[in-house]
CSV table of C-alpha atoms in Angstrom, one decimal:
chain,number,residue,atom,x,y,z
A,1,MET,CA,-31.4,44.2,17.6
A,2,LYS,CA,-34.0,41.7,16.4
A,3,LEU,CA,-33.7,42.5,12.4
A,4,LEU,CA,-29.6,41.7,13.2
A,5,ILE,CA,-30.4,38.2,14.3
A,6,ASN,CA,-33.3,37.5,11.5
A,7,GLN,CA,-29.7,38.8,8.1
A,8,SER,CA,-28.2,36.1,11.1
A,9,LYS,CA,-29.7,32.5,10.5
A,10,PRO,CA,-29.2,32.3,6.1
A,11,TRP,CA,-25.4,32.1,6.8
A,12,ALA,CA,-26.1,30.0,10.0
A,13,ILE,CA,-28.3,27.6,7.4
A,14,VAL,CA,-25.9,27.8,5.2
A,15,LEU,CA,-22.7,27.1,6.9
A,16,GLY,CA,-24.4,24.1,8.1
A,17,LEU,CA,-24.8,22.8,5.3
A,18,LEU,CA,-20.9,23.5,4.3
A,19,VAL,CA,-19.9,21.2,7.0
A,20,LEU,CA,-22.2,18.4,6.0
A,21,ILE,CA,-21.2,19.1,3.2
A,22,SER,CA,-18.0,18.1,4.5
A,23,ALA,CA,-18.1,15.9,6.5
A,24,CYS,CA,-20.1,13.8,3.9
A,25,GLY,CA,-17.4,13.8,1.6
A,26,GLY,CA,-14.9,13.0,4.2
A,27,GLU,CA,-17.3,9.8,4.5
A,28,LYS,CA,-15.7,9.0,0.6
A,29,THR,CA,-12.6,10.2,0.8
A,30,SER,CA,-11.9,8.3,4.0
A,31,GLU,CA,-13.6,5.2,2.8
A,32,GLU,CA,-10.7,5.5,-0.6
A,33,LEU,CA,-7.8,6.0,2.0
A,34,GLN,CA,-8.8,3.2,4.2
A,35,GLU,CA,-9.5,0.7,1.4
A,36,ALA,CA,-6.0,2.3,0.1
A,37,PHE,CA,-3.9,1.3,2.7
A,38,GLN,CA,-6.1,-2.0,3.4
A,39,LEU,CA,-4.1,-3.1,-0.8
A,40,HIS,CA,-1.0,-1.7,0.7
A,41,GLU,CA,-1.0,-4.1,3.5
A,42,GLU,CA,-2.2,-7.1,1.2
A,43,ALA,CA,0.4,-6.2,-1.1
A,44,LEU,CA,3.1,-6.2,2.1
A,45,LYS,CA,1.9,-9.9,2.3
A,46,ILE,CA,2.6,-11.3,-0.9
A,47,ARG,CA,6.5,-9.4,-0.4
A,48,GLN,CA,6.4,-11.1,2.5
A,49,GLN,CA,6.0,-14.3,0.6
A,50,ALA,CA,7.7,-13.5,-2.2
A,51,GLU,CA,10.6,-12.6,-0.4
A,52,GLU,CA,10.5,-16.4,2.1
A,53,LYS,CA,9.9,-18.4,-1.2
A,54,VAL,CA,12.5,-16.6,-2.7
A,55,GLY,CA,15.3,-16.9,0.4
A,56,GLU,CA,14.1,-20.6,0.0
A,57,LEU,CA,15.4,-21.0,-4.4
A,58,VAL,CA,18.6,-19.3,-3.1
A,59,ALA,CA,19.3,-21.8,-0.1
A,60,ILE,CA,19.0,-24.3,-2.9
A,61,THR,CA,22.8,-25.4,-2.7
A,62,ASP,CA,21.4,-28.1,-6.2
A,63,SER,CA,24.2,-27.4,-8.8
A,64,VAL,CA,22.6,-28.6,-11.7
A,65,PHE,CA,19.0,-26.3,-9.6
A,66,ILE,CA,22.1,-23.1,-9.4
A,67,GLN,CA,23.0,-23.1,-13.0
A,68,THR,CA,19.3,-23.8,-14.2
A,69,HIS,CA,18.0,-20.6,-11.8
A,70,GLN,CA,20.7,-18.6,-10.6
A,71,ALA,CA,19.7,-15.9,-13.1
A,72,ASP,CA,16.6,-15.6,-12.1
A,73,LEU,CA,16.6,-15.8,-8.9
A,74,GLU,CA,19.3,-12.9,-9.5
A,75,ALA,CA,16.6,-10.7,-10.9
A,76,LEU,CA,13.5,-11.4,-8.7
A,77,GLN,CA,15.4,-10.3,-5.5
A,78,GLU,CA,16.4,-7.0,-8.1
A,79,SER,CA,12.5,-6.6,-8.7
A,80,LEU,CA,12.2,-7.3,-5.0
A,81,HIS,CA,14.4,-4.7,-4.1
A,82,GLU,CA,12.8,-2.2,-6.5
A,83,TRP,CA,9.1,-2.5,-5.3
A,84,ASP,CA,10.7,-1.8,-2.0
A,85,GLU,CA,11.9,1.9,-3.3
A,86,GLN,CA,7.8,2.8,-4.7
A,87,LEU,CA,6.8,2.1,-1.6
A,88,VAL,CA,4.5,4.3,-0.3
A,89,GLU,CA,2.5,5.0,2.9
A,90,VAL,CA,-0.9,5.7,2.7
A,91,PRO,CA,-1.6,8.7,4.6
A,92,GLY,CA,-3.4,9.0,8.1
A,93,PHE,CA,-1.8,4.8,8.5
A,94,GLU,CA,1.7,5.4,8.3
A,95,GLU,CA,2.0,3.9,12.5
A,96,GLU,CA,-1.1,1.5,11.8
A,97,HIS,CA,0.6,-1.9,10.1
A,98,ASP,CA,0.7,-5.6,11.7
A,99,HIS,CA,4.5,-6.4,13.1
A,100,ASN,CA,4.0,-9.0,15.5
A,101,HIS,CA,4.0,-11.6,12.8
A,102,GLU,CA,7.5,-12.9,13.8
A,103,GLY,CA,10.2,-13.1,10.5
A,104,HIS,CA,8.9,-9.6,9.4
A,105,ASP,CA,11.2,-7.0,7.3
A,106,HIS,CA,10.9,-3.7,8.7
A,107,HIS,CA,11.0,-2.1,5.9
A,108,ASP,CA,10.7,1.5,5.1
A,109,HIS,CA,8.0,2.8,3.3
A,110,ASN,CA,8.6,6.8,0.9
A,111,ALA,CA,6.6,8.6,2.9
A,112,ALA,CA,3.2,9.7,1.6
A,113,PRO,CA,3.2,12.3,-1.3
A,114,GLU,CA,0.8,15.0,-2.0
A,115,LEU,CA,-1.7,13.6,-3.5
A,116,SER,CA,-5.5,12.7,-4.4
A,117,PRO,CA,-7.1,9.6,-1.9
A,118,LYS,CA,-8.1,7.8,-5.1
A,119,GLU,CA,-4.1,9.0,-6.5
A,120,HIS,CA,-3.3,7.3,-3.4
A,121,LEU,CA,-5.4,4.3,-3.9
A,122,ASP,CA,-4.6,4.2,-7.7
A,123,ILE,CA,-0.9,3.8,-6.7
A,124,GLN,CA,-2.2,0.8,-4.3
A,125,GLN,CA,-3.3,-1.1,-7.3
A,126,HIS,CA,-0.6,-0.5,-8.7
A,127,LEU,CA,2.2,-1.6,-6.1
A,128,LEU,CA,-0.3,-4.3,-5.8
A,129,ALA,CA,-0.6,-5.9,-8.9
A,130,GLU,CA,3.0,-5.7,-9.7
A,131,ILE,CA,3.9,-7.6,-5.6
A,132,LYS,CA,1.4,-9.8,-7.5
A,133,THR,CA,3.7,-11.0,-11.1
A,134,ILE,CA,6.6,-10.6,-9.0
A,135,ALA,CA,5.1,-13.6,-6.3
A,136,GLU,CA,4.0,-15.1,-9.0
A,137,ARG,CA,7.5,-15.5,-11.2
A,138,ALA,CA,8.7,-16.5,-7.7
A,139,ARG,CA,6.5,-19.3,-7.2
A,140,GLN,CA,6.8,-20.6,-11.0
A,141,ILE,CA,10.4,-22.1,-10.3
A,142,GLN,CA,10.5,-25.6,-8.9
A,143,PRO,CA,13.4,-27.3,-7.2
């Protein structure tokens, strides 16, 4: 019996090390997903601001402004729509959006695809860069 206990001891150490290694690896994964979610939230705020700006511009009734910027405004609206179509959730954060602010548009986000945490981070970085570009295009149009 004593022989069995001594032989199982190395396995307990190996098992403990595996648990420790996986726990440490999980922290990095969680950090990448946390960062991806923060970028996702920032992108949603910028998207909301861009949509509000485009809405204000579309509401302008000045005929010269309309003639000058109608194509730009339609392109911006299309860009926002296309951006919305690309938007994906970050796994583990699907229900953690701040939906309490007034005027928030409740977008239907695409489900989080089966990707690595790094790939999710890359996607959110890309989406943030895209929405910043769209928002800047909207800011450049002056009434």
